[in-house]
Amino acid sequence: MRIFAGFRLHSDQNRYVFGLRGGNNNDLFLARYGDNNKHAFLGTTPLGFIPQKGVWYTIRIDVEGSNIQVYLNNEPSARLTANDPEAPFLSGKIALGGGWSKTEFDSVKVSPLTEYTVHKDALHYNFQSLKDATVTGWTPVDESRYTKEKGIGWTDDGLFSRKRNVDADPLADSLVGFSDRGSKVLRVDLPDGDYIVSVNMGDPSHRSQNRIFFMDEQQSSIDTASENGNNNLLRKSITTYNGQLRMRFELDKPGHGVSINWLTIEPRKLAGDTAWRKYDSAETKNDTPDKVALRKTQRAAYQARQIEAPQDGRTTYSLNGDWLFLPDYEVGQSIPWDVQTDDSSWHVIDVPTFWTPMMSWNYSEGEGASKGRASKNYWEKEKKRCAAYTFDAPRTKTGYYRHTLILPDILKDKTVQINFDAIGRESQVWVNGTSVAEYTGMFAPVRADITKWVKPGANIVVVRAGDSLKNQEYNTRDIGRAPLHMFFLENRGIWQNVTLEISDSVTIDDTFFKPQLNRFDLDVTLKNRSGSPAEYKLATQIRDHKNNRLVYDASTTRTNVVTEAGQTKTITLRSDDQTHAPFKNWSPEFPNLYRAEIFAFNYNQDPSVDLKSFSDQAVVFQTFKNELFTTDLVNGDYVVTLEFGDATQPSLAEAYIGRDVNALEQAIV
């Protein structure tokens, strides 16, 4: 048995849907339908009983701005409470039906809520030009900056005040606003405590975007667009700390502006506990005084990354862990990527992770009311994680990461590369003050050859991540370059692994595996960064990822590659269907995976030494378990070939022994 109804209906694709669901659900259900990806699941809550046919149920839905409350059978408390700050519509018709069960409705009524009355002793602010007449009982606020003397004002420039002379209500006719994309912050000095804040937004003559973040909110409390003459009223319970209320107004919709009409701030003791709880969304606090001490402790514990001497071939070092971090609002006049910049007051952040909550589509599409849903727990966990940072995470749109690497003395003839598996969403990388990489996107690796910019000893890596610093150059179509809909929120930060690679001057820079029906092609790109020609041999092995079983072995069938100084060359290794075991198909149920290993053998050979075949004068040894073999050799050049492993899975290792080697045991294999 299911009963469905709707409200704020504009069309079948644009409406709120409420459901009382029996069967396998037995819950109350609330969602928003919207075209152009404007849909959102807002929550469920268990009924505690099984709905029965032929039984009447009384349902009341209270809506005020973005707040929605659902009551059942005249119960004193709401069964389901939701806040939908990104609602694209705040009005509309009601709708009856929508499910497949035959349903009868009776006594349907739509009426206004009892108007909330702000206490006369609350703080009342009207946003207007100071040249215009003031409204009795209201303190005028214009576009001027915050000062301690006034106790209220803006932290940014670029605002204006207007009086439209078209609305009979003087509070709705005047406004302070801005029309450039970005955000503006209003600060109000208040004693620490609980308050109900009411904000009225709208422009009687122009379209307005109403998007507000209170204090340290991860999501906006309201995010709507209104046409000319329409106003939006938002009420919210907040708790202040550090003696101040902060409100951030944002604009990102073309053709709109931000318009603030009036603001009231009502202490909880005047509003009453019932009203305060009604508008309380239980936002997690951040930026408390304890964070100052915590930042100092974490900063003192931060350590530079000591890079040990590399092995032959390629050595990879993880750079995951603690990095220093500077949020954009603390940059001021400093240059974060300058090696001389003082970082003693920077914060510490863990890498890799976002500094914003990570919310996939299957973790609900809004904070909503998710009683009985595990996703609510995940959302709360993510908010708690971000609130634990010592900086204002929701306020931070761009951040600078900084890490000191202590490199070893052995860097001659070596290649040093830094790899970021993914950074969200606009990024730039500096090494010792030099920009080495830039990227727009969220999922592709960001890599840079930093050989020429590093040195033995201390080296400083700085990464800018987050929103673009050039947003004004983009329009809404451009934003598709940086994916928005893989994750629900706008995530920012270094969110995948970071590594440093030190390798020989000739490296395998890229591979491309191309499977065919009965064989495969493997493109291998070799880059010679040295100042002289180099000759290498390429080979490959393929192993079952699950059990490491050797499936294909071409380590004895080598492809010769000669590269000139500075040259990049791509070679294709081709298999034969007779030389490998059958590959198993991949499927979601049985994800058979394989690991391809590509080897580059460097002989540094003397032209007089032939490595293509064994000489008749070669010395051959065959050893058995626990047996040691030795031999005396005349000083000179030798090729040492060792075959090891079992008879069914041979592998080959080779090493060239230079001059003045007195014994075989001095060879490095």
PDB file of N, CA and C in Angstrom, residues 277-315:
ATOM      1  N   ARG A 277      14.856  25.465  18.175  1.00  0.00           N
ATOM      2  CA  ARG A 277      15.011  24.089  17.680  1.00  0.00           C
ATOM      3  C   ARG A 277      14.384  23.926  16.301  1.00  0.00           C
ATOM      4  N   LYS A 278      13.330  24.677  16.038  1.00  0.00           N
ATOM      5  CA  LYS A 278      12.659  24.563  14.741  1.00  0.00           C
ATOM      6  C   LYS A 278      13.585  24.933  13.596  1.00  0.00           C
ATOM      7  N   TYR A 279      14.423  25.930  13.795  1.00  0.00           N
ATOM      8  CA  TYR A 279      15.289  26.407  12.716  1.00  0.00           C
ATOM      9  C   TYR A 279      16.738  25.946  12.878  1.00  0.00           C
ATOM     10  N   ASP A 280      16.950  24.962  13.747  1.00  0.00           N
ATOM     11  CA  ASP A 280      18.307  24.475  14.000  1.00  0.00           C
ATOM     12  C   ASP A 280      18.628  23.348  13.032  1.00  0.00           C
ATOM     13  N   SER A 281      19.720  23.485  12.270  1.00  0.00           N
ATOM     14  CA  SER A 281      20.166  22.424  11.360  1.00  0.00           C
ATOM     15  C   SER A 281      21.398  21.711  11.894  1.00  0.00           C
ATOM     16  N   ALA A 282      21.806  22.028  13.122  1.00  0.00           N
ATOM     17  CA  ALA A 282      22.894  21.324  13.805  1.00  0.00           C
ATOM     18  C   ALA A 282      24.174  21.295  12.994  1.00  0.00           C
ATOM     19  N   GLU A 283      24.580  22.453  12.498  1.00  0.00           N
ATOM     20  CA  GLU A 283      25.852  22.516  11.768  1.00  0.00           C
ATOM     21  C   GLU A 283      27.030  22.298  12.716  1.00  0.00           C
ATOM     22  N   THR A 284      28.031  21.592  12.262  1.00  0.00           N
ATOM     23  CA  THR A 284      29.228  21.349  13.057  1.00  0.00           C
ATOM     24  C   THR A 284      30.061  22.618  13.156  1.00  0.00           C
ATOM     25  N   LYS A 285      30.524  22.936  14.355  1.00  0.00           N
ATOM     26  CA  LYS A 285      31.329  24.134  14.552  1.00  0.00           C
ATOM     27  C   LYS A 285      32.754  23.911  14.062  1.00  0.00           C
ATOM     28  N   ASN A 286      33.367  24.997  13.697  1.00  0.00           N
ATOM     29  CA  ASN A 286      34.766  24.970  13.288  1.00  0.00           C
ATOM     30  C   ASN A 286      35.397  26.296  13.701  1.00  0.00           C
ATOM     31  N   ASP A 287      36.694  26.364  13.594  1.00  0.00           N
ATOM     32  CA  ASP A 287      37.392  27.616  13.869  1.00  0.00           C
ATOM     33  C   ASP A 287      37.203  28.068  15.317  1.00  0.00           C
ATOM     34  N   THR A 288      37.160  27.125  16.249  1.00  0.00           N
ATOM     35  CA  THR A 288      37.045  27.475  17.653  1.00  0.00           C
ATOM     36  C   THR A 288      38.401  27.908  18.183  1.00  0.00           C
ATOM     37  N   PRO A 289      38.433  28.574  19.364  1.00  0.00           N
ATOM     38  CA  PRO A 289      39.728  29.019  19.897  1.00  0.00           C
ATOM     39  C   PRO A 289      40.728  27.884  20.080  1.00  0.00           C
ATOM     40  N   ASP A 290      40.253  26.676  20.384  1.00  0.00           N
ATOM     41  CA  ASP A 290      41.171  25.551  20.564  1.00  0.00           C
ATOM     42  C   ASP A 290      41.945  25.230  19.292  1.00  0.00           C
ATOM     43  N   LYS A 291      41.404  25.630  18.143  1.00  0.00           N
ATOM     44  CA  LYS A 291      42.084  25.327  16.891  1.00  0.00           C
ATOM     45  C   LYS A 291      43.417  26.059  16.775  1.00  0.00           C
ATOM     46  N   VAL A 292      43.538  27.202  17.412  1.00  0.00           N
ATOM     47  CA  VAL A 292      44.803  27.946  17.360  1.00  0.00           C
ATOM     48  C   VAL A 292      45.908  27.132  18.013  1.00  0.00           C
ATOM     49  N   ALA A 293      45.619  26.594  19.196  1.00  0.00           N
ATOM     50  CA  ALA A 293      46.611  25.774  19.892  1.00  0.00           C
ATOM     51  C   ALA A 293      46.896  24.489  19.126  1.00  0.00           C
ATOM     52  N   LEU A 294      45.847  23.903  18.540  1.00  0.00           N
ATOM     53  CA  LEU A 294      46.036  22.673  17.774  1.00  0.00           C
ATOM     54  C   LEU A 294      46.906  22.918  16.552  1.00  0.00           C
ATOM     55  N   ARG A 295      46.681  24.050  15.881  1.00  0.00           N
ATOM     56  CA  ARG A 295      47.506  24.358  14.708  1.00  0.00           C
ATOM     57  C   ARG A 295      48.976  24.461  15.093  1.00  0.00           C
ATOM     58  N   LYS A 296      49.266  25.126  16.199  1.00  0.00           N
ATOM     59  CA  LYS A 296      50.651  25.277  16.634  1.00  0.00           C
ATOM     60  C   LYS A 296      51.281  23.920  16.950  1.00  0.00           C
ATOM     61  N   THR A 297      50.509  23.049  17.583  1.00  0.00           N
ATOM     62  CA  THR A 297      51.028  21.717  17.912  1.00  0.00           C
ATOM     63  C   THR A 297      51.316  20.914  16.651  1.00  0.00           C
ATOM     64  N   GLN A 298      50.369  20.943  15.704  1.00  0.00           N
ATOM     65  CA  GLN A 298      50.562  20.196  14.465  1.00  0.00           C
ATOM     66  C   GLN A 298      51.722  20.759  13.655  1.00  0.00           C
ATOM     67  N   ARG A 299      51.837  22.088  13.633  1.00  0.00           N
ATOM     68  CA  ARG A 299      52.931  22.695  12.858  1.00  0.00           C
ATOM     69  C   ARG A 299      54.284  22.323  13.452  1.00  0.00           C
ATOM     70  N   ALA A 300      54.382  22.288  14.766  1.00  0.00           N
ATOM     71  CA  ALA A 300      55.643  21.926  15.411  1.00  0.00           C
ATOM     72  C   ALA A 300      56.020  20.474  15.132  1.00  0.00           C
ATOM     73  N   ALA A 301      55.004  19.625  14.919  1.00  0.00           N
ATOM     74  CA  ALA A 301      55.270  18.203  14.675  1.00  0.00           C
ATOM     75  C   ALA A 301      55.569  17.895  13.210  1.00  0.00           C
ATOM     76  N   TYR A 302      55.284  18.854  12.317  1.00  0.00           N
ATOM     77  CA  TYR A 302      55.525  18.614  10.888  1.00  0.00           C
ATOM     78  C   TYR A 302      57.012  18.375  10.630  1.00  0.00           C
ATOM     79  N   GLN A 303      57.312  17.425   9.740  1.00  0.00           N
ATOM     80  CA  GLN A 303      58.691  17.113   9.382  1.00  0.00           C
ATOM     81  C   GLN A 303      58.847  17.080   7.871  1.00  0.00           C
ATOM     82  N   ALA A 304      60.005  17.559   7.422  1.00  0.00           N
ATOM     83  CA  ALA A 304      60.329  17.455   6.002  1.00  0.00           C
ATOM     84  C   ALA A 304      60.483  15.979   5.630  1.00  0.00           C
ATOM     85  N   ARG A 305      60.303  15.679   4.347  1.00  0.00           N
ATOM     86  CA  ARG A 305      60.413  14.293   3.865  1.00  0.00           C
ATOM     87  C   ARG A 305      61.852  14.010   3.470  1.00  0.00           C
ATOM     88  N   GLN A 306      62.454  13.064   4.171  1.00  0.00           N
ATOM     89  CA  GLN A 306      63.832  12.667   3.877  1.00  0.00           C
ATOM     90  C   GLN A 306      63.807  11.604   2.783  1.00  0.00           C
ATOM     91  N   ILE A 307      64.453  11.881   1.661  1.00  0.00           N
ATOM     92  CA  ILE A 307      64.493  10.947   0.535  1.00  0.00           C
ATOM     93  C   ILE A 307      65.812  10.179   0.582  1.00  0.00           C
ATOM     94  N   GLU A 308      65.719   8.859   0.725  1.00  0.00           N
ATOM     95  CA  GLU A 308      66.917   8.039   0.792  1.00  0.00           C
ATOM     96  C   GLU A 308      67.557   7.919  -0.586  1.00  0.00           C
ATOM     97  N   ALA A 309      68.824   7.477  -0.609  1.00  0.00           N
ATOM     98  CA  ALA A 309      69.538   7.296  -1.877  1.00  0.00           C
ATOM     99  C   ALA A 309      68.800   6.289  -2.742  1.00  0.00           C
ATOM    100  N   PRO A 310      68.644   6.564  -4.035  1.00  0.00           N
ATOM    101  CA  PRO A 310      67.887   5.661  -4.907  1.00  0.00           C
ATOM    102  C   PRO A 310      68.658   4.389  -5.238  1.00  0.00           C
ATOM    103  N   GLN A 311      67.910   3.342  -5.589  1.00  0.00           N
ATOM    104  CA  GLN A 311      68.499   2.106  -6.095  1.00  0.00           C
ATOM    105  C   GLN A 311      68.734   2.245  -7.595  1.00  0.00           C
ATOM    106  N   ASP A 312      69.391   1.254  -8.193  1.00  0.00           N
ATOM    107  CA  ASP A 312      69.548   1.259  -9.639  1.00  0.00           C
ATOM    108  C   ASP A 312      68.179   1.136 -10.296  1.00  0.00           C
ATOM    109  N   GLY A 313      68.049   1.689 -11.484  1.00  0.00           N
ATOM    110  CA  GLY A 313      66.771   1.649 -12.186  1.00  0.00           C
ATOM    111  C   GLY A 313      65.855   2.750 -11.700  1.00  0.00           C
ATOM    112  N   ARG A 314      64.652   2.385 -11.273  1.00  0.00           N
ATOM    113  CA  ARG A 314      63.646   3.365 -10.851  1.00  0.00           C
ATOM    114  C   ARG A 314      63.301   3.142  -9.380  1.00  0.00           C
ATOM    115  N   THR A 315      63.344   4.204  -8.598  1.00  0.00           N
ATOM    116  CA  THR A 315      62.962   4.141  -7.186  1.00  0.00           C
ATOM    117  C   THR A 315      61.814   5.115  -6.955  1.00  0.00           C
TER     118      THR A 315
END
